[in-house]
PDB file of C-alpha atoms in Angstrom:
ATOM      1  CA  ASN A   1     107.424  97.836 163.598  1.00  0.00           C
ATOM      2  CA  ALA A   2     106.117  94.715 165.333  1.00  0.00           C
ATOM      3  CA  GLY A   3     103.141  95.114 167.555  1.00  0.00           C
ATOM      4  CA  VAL A   4     102.652  93.705 171.030  1.00  0.00           C
ATOM      5  CA  MET A   5     103.565  90.027 170.880  1.00  0.00           C
ATOM      6  CA  GLN A   6     101.950  87.491 173.179  1.00  0.00           C
ATOM      7  CA  ASN A   7     102.647  83.800 173.400  1.00  0.00           C
ATOM      8  CA  PRO A   8     101.471  81.212 173.432  1.00  0.00           C
ATOM      9  CA  ARG A   9      98.298  81.993 171.523  1.00  0.00           C
ATOM     10  CA  HIS A  10      96.509  79.053 173.163  1.00  0.00           C
ATOM     11  CA  LEU A  11      97.447  77.272 176.374  1.00  0.00           C
ATOM     12  CA  VAL A  12      95.834  74.209 177.882  1.00  0.00           C
ATOM     13  CA  ARG A  13      96.596  73.229 181.474  1.00  0.00           C
ATOM     14  CA  ARG A  14      95.217  70.651 183.803  1.00  0.00           C
ATOM     15  CA  ARG A  15      93.985  71.742 187.207  1.00  0.00           C
ATOM     16  CA  GLY A  16      96.897  72.265 189.598  1.00  0.00           C
ATOM     17  CA  GLN A  17      99.488  73.006 186.925  1.00  0.00           C
ATOM     18  CA  GLU A  18     101.218  76.287 186.340  1.00  0.00           C
ATOM     19  CA  ALA A  19     100.569  78.659 183.455  1.00  0.00           C
ATOM     20  CA  ARG A  20     103.119  81.149 182.166  1.00  0.00           C
ATOM     21  CA  LEU A  21     102.003  83.801 179.712  1.00  0.00           C
ATOM     22  CA  ARG A  22     104.515  86.005 177.942  1.00  0.00           C
ATOM     23  CA  CYS A  23     104.225  89.509 176.508  1.00  0.00           C
ATOM     24  CA  SER A  24     106.782  91.474 174.538  1.00  0.00           C
ATOM     25  CA  PRO A  25     105.751  95.160 174.313  1.00  0.00           C
ATOM     26  CA  MET A  26     106.031  97.244 171.192  1.00  0.00           C
ATOM     27  CA  LYS A  27     109.470  98.602 170.470  1.00  0.00           C
ATOM     28  CA  GLY A  28     110.072 101.716 172.518  1.00  0.00           C
ATOM     29  CA  HIS A  29     107.301 100.970 174.988  1.00  0.00           C
ATOM     30  CA  SER A  30     108.294 100.544 178.623  1.00  0.00           C
ATOM     31  CA  HIS A  31     104.855 100.231 180.229  1.00  0.00           C
ATOM     32  CA  VAL A  32     102.951  96.952 180.267  1.00  0.00           C
ATOM     33  CA  TYR A  33      99.388  96.142 181.329  1.00  0.00           C
ATOM     34  CA  TRP A  34      97.674  92.811 181.722  1.00  0.00           C
ATOM     35  CA  TYR A  35      93.914  92.339 181.378  1.00  0.00           C
ATOM     36  CA  ARG A  36      91.667  89.295 181.729  1.00  0.00           C
ATOM     37  CA  GLN A  37      88.544  88.662 179.725  1.00  0.00           C
ATOM     38  CA  LEU A  38      86.128  86.004 180.805  1.00  0.00           C
ATOM     39  CA  PRO A  39      83.807  84.550 178.120  1.00  0.00           C
ATOM     40  CA  GLU A  40      81.119  87.039 177.012  1.00  0.00           C
ATOM     41  CA  GLU A  41      82.503  89.748 179.336  1.00  0.00           C
ATOM     42  CA  GLY A  42      84.608  92.889 179.103  1.00  0.00           C
ATOM     43  CA  LEU A  43      88.273  93.313 179.892  1.00  0.00           C
ATOM     44  CA  LYS A  44      89.241  93.579 183.547  1.00  0.00           C
ATOM     45  CA  PHE A  45      92.423  95.320 184.584  1.00  0.00           C
ATOM     46  CA  MET A  46      94.868  93.082 186.444  1.00  0.00           C
ATOM     47  CA  VAL A  47      98.287  94.771 186.772  1.00  0.00           C
ATOM     48  CA  TYR A  48     100.404  97.609 185.421  1.00  0.00           C
ATOM     49  CA  LEU A  49     104.180  97.241 185.319  1.00  0.00           C
ATOM     50  CA  GLN A  50     107.188  99.216 184.277  1.00  0.00           C
ATOM     51  CA  LYS A  51     110.627  97.661 183.884  1.00  0.00           C
ATOM     52  CA  GLU A  52     111.446  95.876 187.144  1.00  0.00           C
ATOM     53  CA  ASN A  53     108.540  97.584 188.938  1.00  0.00           C
ATOM     54  CA  ILE A  54     104.919  96.779 189.700  1.00  0.00           C
ATOM     55  CA  ILE A  55     103.036 100.054 189.679  1.00  0.00           C
ATOM     56  CA  ASP A  56      99.425  98.951 190.214  1.00  0.00           C
ATOM     57  CA  GLU A  57      98.349  95.414 190.937  1.00  0.00           C
ATOM     58  CA  SER A  58      94.925  96.269 192.333  1.00  0.00           C
ATOM     59  CA  GLY A  59      93.196  93.949 189.849  1.00  0.00           C
ATOM     60  CA  MET A  60      95.340  90.898 190.519  1.00  0.00           C
ATOM     61  CA  PRO A  61      93.957  88.071 192.657  1.00  0.00           C
ATOM     62  CA  LYS A  62      95.904  87.948 195.895  1.00  0.00           C
ATOM     63  CA  GLU A  63      96.863  84.294 195.601  1.00  0.00           C
ATOM     64  CA  ARG A  64      98.351  82.198 192.819  1.00  0.00           C
ATOM     65  CA  PHE A  65      98.836  85.117 190.395  1.00  0.00           C
ATOM     66  CA  SER A  66     102.045  87.042 189.896  1.00  0.00           C
ATOM     67  CA  ALA A  67     103.521  89.270 187.248  1.00  0.00           C
ATOM     68  CA  GLU A  68     106.942  90.592 186.409  1.00  0.00           C
ATOM     69  CA  PHE A  69     108.602  92.753 183.806  1.00  0.00           C
ATOM     70  CA  PRO A  70     112.322  92.183 184.082  1.00  0.00           C
ATOM     71  CA  LYS A  71     115.027  94.515 182.806  1.00  0.00           C
ATOM     72  CA  GLU A  72     115.642  92.115 179.928  1.00  0.00           C
ATOM     73  CA  GLY A  73     113.047  89.957 178.256  1.00  0.00           C
ATOM     74  CA  PRO A  74     109.278  89.830 178.103  1.00  0.00           C
ATOM     75  CA  SER A  75     106.726  90.460 180.783  1.00  0.00           C
ATOM     76  CA  ILE A  76     105.469  87.259 182.376  1.00  0.00           C
ATOM     77  CA  LEU A  77     102.073  86.607 183.961  1.00  0.00           C
ATOM     78  CA  ARG A  78     102.269  83.504 186.064  1.00  0.00           C
ATOM     79  CA  ILE A  79      99.316  81.553 187.433  1.00  0.00           C
ATOM     80  CA  GLN A  80     100.150  78.771 189.873  1.00  0.00           C
ATOM     81  CA  GLN A  81      97.881  75.802 190.636  1.00  0.00           C
ATOM     82  CA  VAL A  82      95.378  76.771 187.987  1.00  0.00           C
ATOM     83  CA  VAL A  83      91.660  76.114 188.517  1.00  0.00           C
ATOM     84  CA  ARG A  84      88.840  75.919 185.962  1.00  0.00           C
ATOM     85  CA  GLY A  85      87.796  79.475 186.858  1.00  0.00           C
ATOM     86  CA  ASP A  86      91.123  80.767 185.508  1.00  0.00           C
ATOM     87  CA  SER A  87      90.018  79.810 181.967  1.00  0.00           C
ATOM     88  CA  ALA A  88      89.917  83.116 180.108  1.00  0.00           C
ATOM     89  CA  ALA A  89      91.609  85.242 177.499  1.00  0.00           C
ATOM     90  CA  TYR A  90      94.536  87.182 178.925  1.00  0.00           C
ATOM     91  CA  PHE A  91      95.512  90.311 177.043  1.00  0.00           C
ATOM     92  CA  CYS A  92      98.659  92.370 177.324  1.00  0.00           C
ATOM     93  CA  ALA A  93      98.933  96.002 176.298  1.00  0.00           C
ATOM     94  CA  SER A  94     101.836  98.398 176.162  1.00  0.00           C
ATOM     95  CA  SER A  95     102.278 102.157 175.956  1.00  0.00           C
ATOM     96  CA  THR A  96     105.121 104.636 175.738  1.00  0.00           C
ATOM     97  CA  ASP A  97     104.057 106.458 178.918  1.00  0.00           C
ATOM     98  CA  GLY A  98     101.901 105.314 181.778  1.00  0.00           C
ATOM     99  CA  THR A  99     101.896 108.305 184.071  1.00  0.00           C
ATOM    100  CA  PRO A 100      98.545 109.771 185.268  1.00  0.00           C
ATOM    101  CA  LEU A 101      98.996 112.731 182.985  1.00  0.00           C
ATOM    102  CA  SER A 102     100.009 110.702 179.993  1.00  0.00           C
ATOM    103  CA  ASN A 103      98.324 110.904 176.665  1.00  0.00           C
ATOM    104  CA  SER A 104      99.720 107.803 175.047  1.00  0.00           C
ATOM    105  CA  PRO A 105      97.264 105.132 173.833  1.00  0.00           C
ATOM    106  CA  LEU A 106      97.358 101.454 174.714  1.00  0.00           C
ATOM    107  CA  HIS A 107      98.275  98.890 172.071  1.00  0.00           C
ATOM    108  CA  PHE A 108      97.034  95.375 172.621  1.00  0.00           C
ATOM    109  CA  GLY A 109      98.418  92.011 171.693  1.00  0.00           C
ATOM    110  CA  ASN A 110      96.247  89.214 170.330  1.00  0.00           C
ATOM    111  CA  GLY A 111      95.867  87.555 173.727  1.00  0.00           C
ATOM    112  CA  THR A 112      96.526  84.123 175.174  1.00  0.00           C
ATOM    113  CA  ARG A 113      93.505  81.864 175.531  1.00  0.00           C
ATOM    114  CA  LEU A 114      93.976  79.738 178.634  1.00  0.00           C
ATOM    115  CA  THR A 115      91.855  76.635 179.040  1.00  0.00           C
ATOM    116  CA  VAL A 116      92.006  74.708 182.268  1.00  0.00           C
ATOM    117  CA  THR A 117      90.764  71.124 182.030  1.00  0.00           C
TER     118      THR A 117
ATOM    119  CA  GLY B   1      86.843 104.274 190.885  1.00  0.00           C
ATOM    120  CA  ILE B   2      85.639 105.626 187.581  1.00  0.00           C
ATOM    121  CA  GLN B   3      82.543 103.994 186.073  1.00  0.00           C
ATOM    122  CA  VAL B   4      82.196 103.409 182.322  1.00  0.00           C
ATOM    123  CA  GLU B   5      78.813 102.657 180.843  1.00  0.00           C
ATOM    124  CA  GLN B   6      78.198 101.711 177.227  1.00  0.00           C
ATOM    125  CA  SER B   7      74.908 101.644 175.404  1.00  0.00           C
ATOM    126  CA  PRO B   8      73.175  99.907 173.859  1.00  0.00           C
ATOM    127  CA  PRO B   9      74.477  96.529 175.147  1.00  0.00           C
ATOM    128  CA  ASP B  10      73.363  94.757 171.968  1.00  0.00           C
ATOM    129  CA  LEU B  11      72.593  96.042 168.490  1.00  0.00           C
ATOM    130  CA  ILE B  12      71.417  94.300 165.341  1.00  0.00           C
ATOM    131  CA  LEU B  13      71.682  96.173 162.058  1.00  0.00           C
ATOM    132  CA  GLN B  14      70.808  95.515 158.476  1.00  0.00           C
ATOM    133  CA  GLU B  15      73.825  95.931 156.224  1.00  0.00           C
ATOM    134  CA  GLY B  16      74.027  99.531 155.045  1.00  0.00           C
ATOM    135  CA  ALA B  17      72.393 101.034 158.130  1.00  0.00           C
ATOM    136  CA  ASN B  18      74.020 103.651 160.334  1.00  0.00           C
ATOM    137  CA  SER B  19      74.421 103.481 164.118  1.00  0.00           C
ATOM    138  CA  THR B  20      75.640 105.436 167.117  1.00  0.00           C
ATOM    139  CA  LEU B  21      77.252 103.814 170.122  1.00  0.00           C
ATOM    140  CA  ARG B  22      77.578 105.729 173.352  1.00  0.00           C
ATOM    141  CA  CYS B  23      80.089 105.677 176.236  1.00  0.00           C
ATOM    142  CA  ASN B  24      79.398 107.574 179.473  1.00  0.00           C
ATOM    143  CA  PHE B  25      82.046 107.974 182.156  1.00  0.00           C
ATOM    144  CA  SER B  26      81.707 109.165 185.711  1.00  0.00           C
ATOM    145  CA  ASP B  27      84.908 111.213 186.163  1.00  0.00           C
ATOM    146  CA  SER B  28      87.333 113.383 184.219  1.00  0.00           C
ATOM    147  CA  VAL B  29      89.622 111.457 181.888  1.00  0.00           C
ATOM    148  CA  ASN B  30      93.037 111.879 180.291  1.00  0.00           C
ATOM    149  CA  ASN B  31      92.654 109.180 177.702  1.00  0.00           C
ATOM    150  CA  LEU B  32      89.763 107.573 175.903  1.00  0.00           C
ATOM    151  CA  GLN B  33      90.001 104.837 173.311  1.00  0.00           C
ATOM    152  CA  TRP B  34      87.520 102.922 171.187  1.00  0.00           C
ATOM    153  CA  PHE B  35      88.296  99.313 170.286  1.00  0.00           C
ATOM    154  CA  HIS B  36      86.645  96.717 168.068  1.00  0.00           C
ATOM    155  CA  GLN B  37      86.990  93.122 169.156  1.00  0.00           C
ATOM    156  CA  ASN B  38      86.406  91.038 166.078  1.00  0.00           C
ATOM    157  CA  PRO B  39      84.850  87.531 166.127  1.00  0.00           C
ATOM    158  CA  TRP B  40      88.391  86.071 166.374  1.00  0.00           C
ATOM    159  CA  GLY B  41      88.950  87.906 169.621  1.00  0.00           C
ATOM    160  CA  GLN B  42      91.451  90.444 168.365  1.00  0.00           C
ATOM    161  CA  LEU B  43      91.316  93.958 169.785  1.00  0.00           C
ATOM    162  CA  ILE B  44      91.618  96.573 167.055  1.00  0.00           C
ATOM    163  CA  ASN B  45      92.417 100.169 167.899  1.00  0.00           C
ATOM    164  CA  LEU B  46      89.758 102.395 166.324  1.00  0.00           C
ATOM    165  CA  PHE B  47      90.269 105.796 167.910  1.00  0.00           C
ATOM    166  CA  TYR B  48      92.386 107.453 170.551  1.00  0.00           C
ATOM    167  CA  ILE B  49      90.129 110.413 171.361  1.00  0.00           C
ATOM    168  CA  PRO B  50      90.304 112.067 174.797  1.00  0.00           C
ATOM    169  CA  SER B  51      88.475 115.060 173.269  1.00  0.00           C
ATOM    170  CA  GLY B  52      87.208 116.370 169.990  1.00  0.00           C
ATOM    171  CA  THR B  53      86.167 114.563 166.781  1.00  0.00           C
ATOM    172  CA  LYS B  54      88.029 112.167 164.519  1.00  0.00           C
ATOM    173  CA  GLN B  55      87.072 110.300 161.406  1.00  0.00           C
ATOM    174  CA  ASN B  56      88.488 107.235 159.766  1.00  0.00           C
ATOM    175  CA  GLY B  57      86.594 106.056 156.706  1.00  0.00           C
ATOM    176  CA  ARG B  58      83.081 104.996 157.679  1.00  0.00           C
ATOM    177  CA  LEU B  59      83.808 105.426 161.352  1.00  0.00           C
ATOM    178  CA  SER B  60      83.955 108.602 163.346  1.00  0.00           C
ATOM    179  CA  ALA B  61      84.096 109.415 167.023  1.00  0.00           C
ATOM    180  CA  THR B  62      83.362 112.425 169.196  1.00  0.00           C
ATOM    181  CA  THR B  63      84.306 112.949 172.829  1.00  0.00           C
ATOM    182  CA  VAL B  64      82.842 115.729 174.900  1.00  0.00           C
ATOM    183  CA  ALA B  65      85.064 115.509 177.924  1.00  0.00           C
ATOM    184  CA  THR B  66      83.284 118.277 179.872  1.00  0.00           C
ATOM    185  CA  GLU B  67      80.023 116.334 179.647  1.00  0.00           C
ATOM    186  CA  ARG B  68      81.719 112.970 180.184  1.00  0.00           C
ATOM    187  CA  TYR B  69      80.623 111.037 177.124  1.00  0.00           C
ATOM    188  CA  SER B  70      81.913 109.782 173.829  1.00  0.00           C
ATOM    189  CA  LEU B  71      80.075 108.630 170.729  1.00  0.00           C
ATOM    190  CA  LEU B  72      81.151 106.212 168.021  1.00  0.00           C
ATOM    191  CA  TYR B  73      79.369 106.548 164.688  1.00  0.00           C
ATOM    192  CA  ILE B  74      79.323 103.693 162.153  1.00  0.00           C
ATOM    193  CA  SER B  75      77.934 104.590 158.755  1.00  0.00           C
ATOM    194  CA  SER B  76      76.952 102.210 155.956  1.00  0.00           C
ATOM    195  CA  SER B  77      77.574  99.234 158.173  1.00  0.00           C
ATOM    196  CA  GLN B  78      79.048  96.059 156.725  1.00  0.00           C
ATOM    197  CA  THR B  79      78.967  92.455 157.980  1.00  0.00           C
ATOM    198  CA  THR B  80      82.693  92.770 158.836  1.00  0.00           C
ATOM    199  CA  ASP B  81      81.741  95.455 161.401  1.00  0.00           C
ATOM    200  CA  SER B  82      80.202  92.720 163.558  1.00  0.00           C
ATOM    201  CA  GLY B  83      81.855  92.141 166.947  1.00  0.00           C
ATOM    202  CA  VAL B  84      82.060  93.962 170.230  1.00  0.00           C
ATOM    203  CA  TYR B  85      82.937  97.640 170.554  1.00  0.00           C
ATOM    204  CA  PHE B  86      84.643  98.727 173.737  1.00  0.00           C
ATOM    205  CA  CYS B  87      85.209 102.142 175.193  1.00  0.00           C
ATOM    206  CA  ALA B  88      88.195 102.403 177.544  1.00  0.00           C
ATOM    207  CA  VAL B  89      89.203 105.379 179.690  1.00  0.00           C
ATOM    208  CA  LEU B  90      92.092 106.455 181.850  1.00  0.00           C
ATOM    209  CA  ASN B  91      90.794 108.795 184.502  1.00  0.00           C
ATOM    210  CA  THR B  92      92.777 111.886 185.493  1.00  0.00           C
ATOM    211  CA  GLY B  93      95.291 110.985 188.155  1.00  0.00           C
ATOM    212  CA  GLY B  94      94.897 107.224 187.549  1.00  0.00           C
ATOM    213  CA  PHE B  95      97.247 104.562 186.316  1.00  0.00           C
ATOM    214  CA  LYS B  96      94.875 102.009 184.870  1.00  0.00           C
ATOM    215  CA  THR B  97      92.655 102.099 181.842  1.00  0.00           C
ATOM    216  CA  ILE B  98      89.124 100.870 182.572  1.00  0.00           C
ATOM    217  CA  PHE B  99      86.895  99.202 179.993  1.00  0.00           C
ATOM    218  CA  GLY B 100      83.175  99.450 179.587  1.00  0.00           C
ATOM    219  CA  ALA B 101      81.150  96.304 179.179  1.00  0.00           C
ATOM    220  CA  GLY B 102      80.940  96.776 175.435  1.00  0.00           C
ATOM    221  CA  THR B 103      78.290  96.980 172.753  1.00  0.00           C
ATOM    222  CA  ARG B 104      77.775  93.737 170.845  1.00  0.00           C
ATOM    223  CA  LEU B 105      77.021  94.518 167.223  1.00  0.00           C
ATOM    224  CA  PHE B 106      75.687  92.071 164.630  1.00  0.00           C
ATOM    225  CA  VAL B 107      75.275  93.248 161.043  1.00  0.00           C
ATOM    226  CA  LYS B 108      73.002  91.136 158.925  1.00  0.00           C
ATOM    227  CA  ALA B 109      73.625  90.703 155.178  1.00  0.00           C
TER     228      ALA B 109
END
């Protein structure tokens, strides 16, 4: 049973370009979460999605960042017009159930390391 | 929102030593997980432990939900235990799992 798959593993973008990060959840998981980790820091929640729905995007910057989880295909985290401060590791996690009363653990992918030059 | 505090922030051990890492949280939780982030950046699930005690080899964890803390025990530490240990909680009624700042562990040979 494959785990959470993220690609690319490493991504280099010049300032002003777009970055697209992909996440395929574990089989049977319909809840996806994106986290950002700046160097030497902890993981910060960005957004929680179910298929075709954004449930909680309270951690997402208001501009340039967007996320989707379409009915078919992986979840995509999109960063437009990247700046140097966007350089970080972006982790995706999935779970079977994301409701407030859930008791299903998060499973993380290996992350995408974004470097903005 | 819920606050998650981990201690100590940094820890240096001699190989073979034991240690206890602590996670305090400010509100009731449905889920609590411990992760190890290895030097390559991978996040490894250690325990899913909203309450009670679990053991896995040299590692064990205890969560006392009523007192809002969890402990991770590492016995007979090895150099491969080095990395950052994160506690992550989902508070009751919430949708997002919040991470503590982590404990950075270095085990010397």
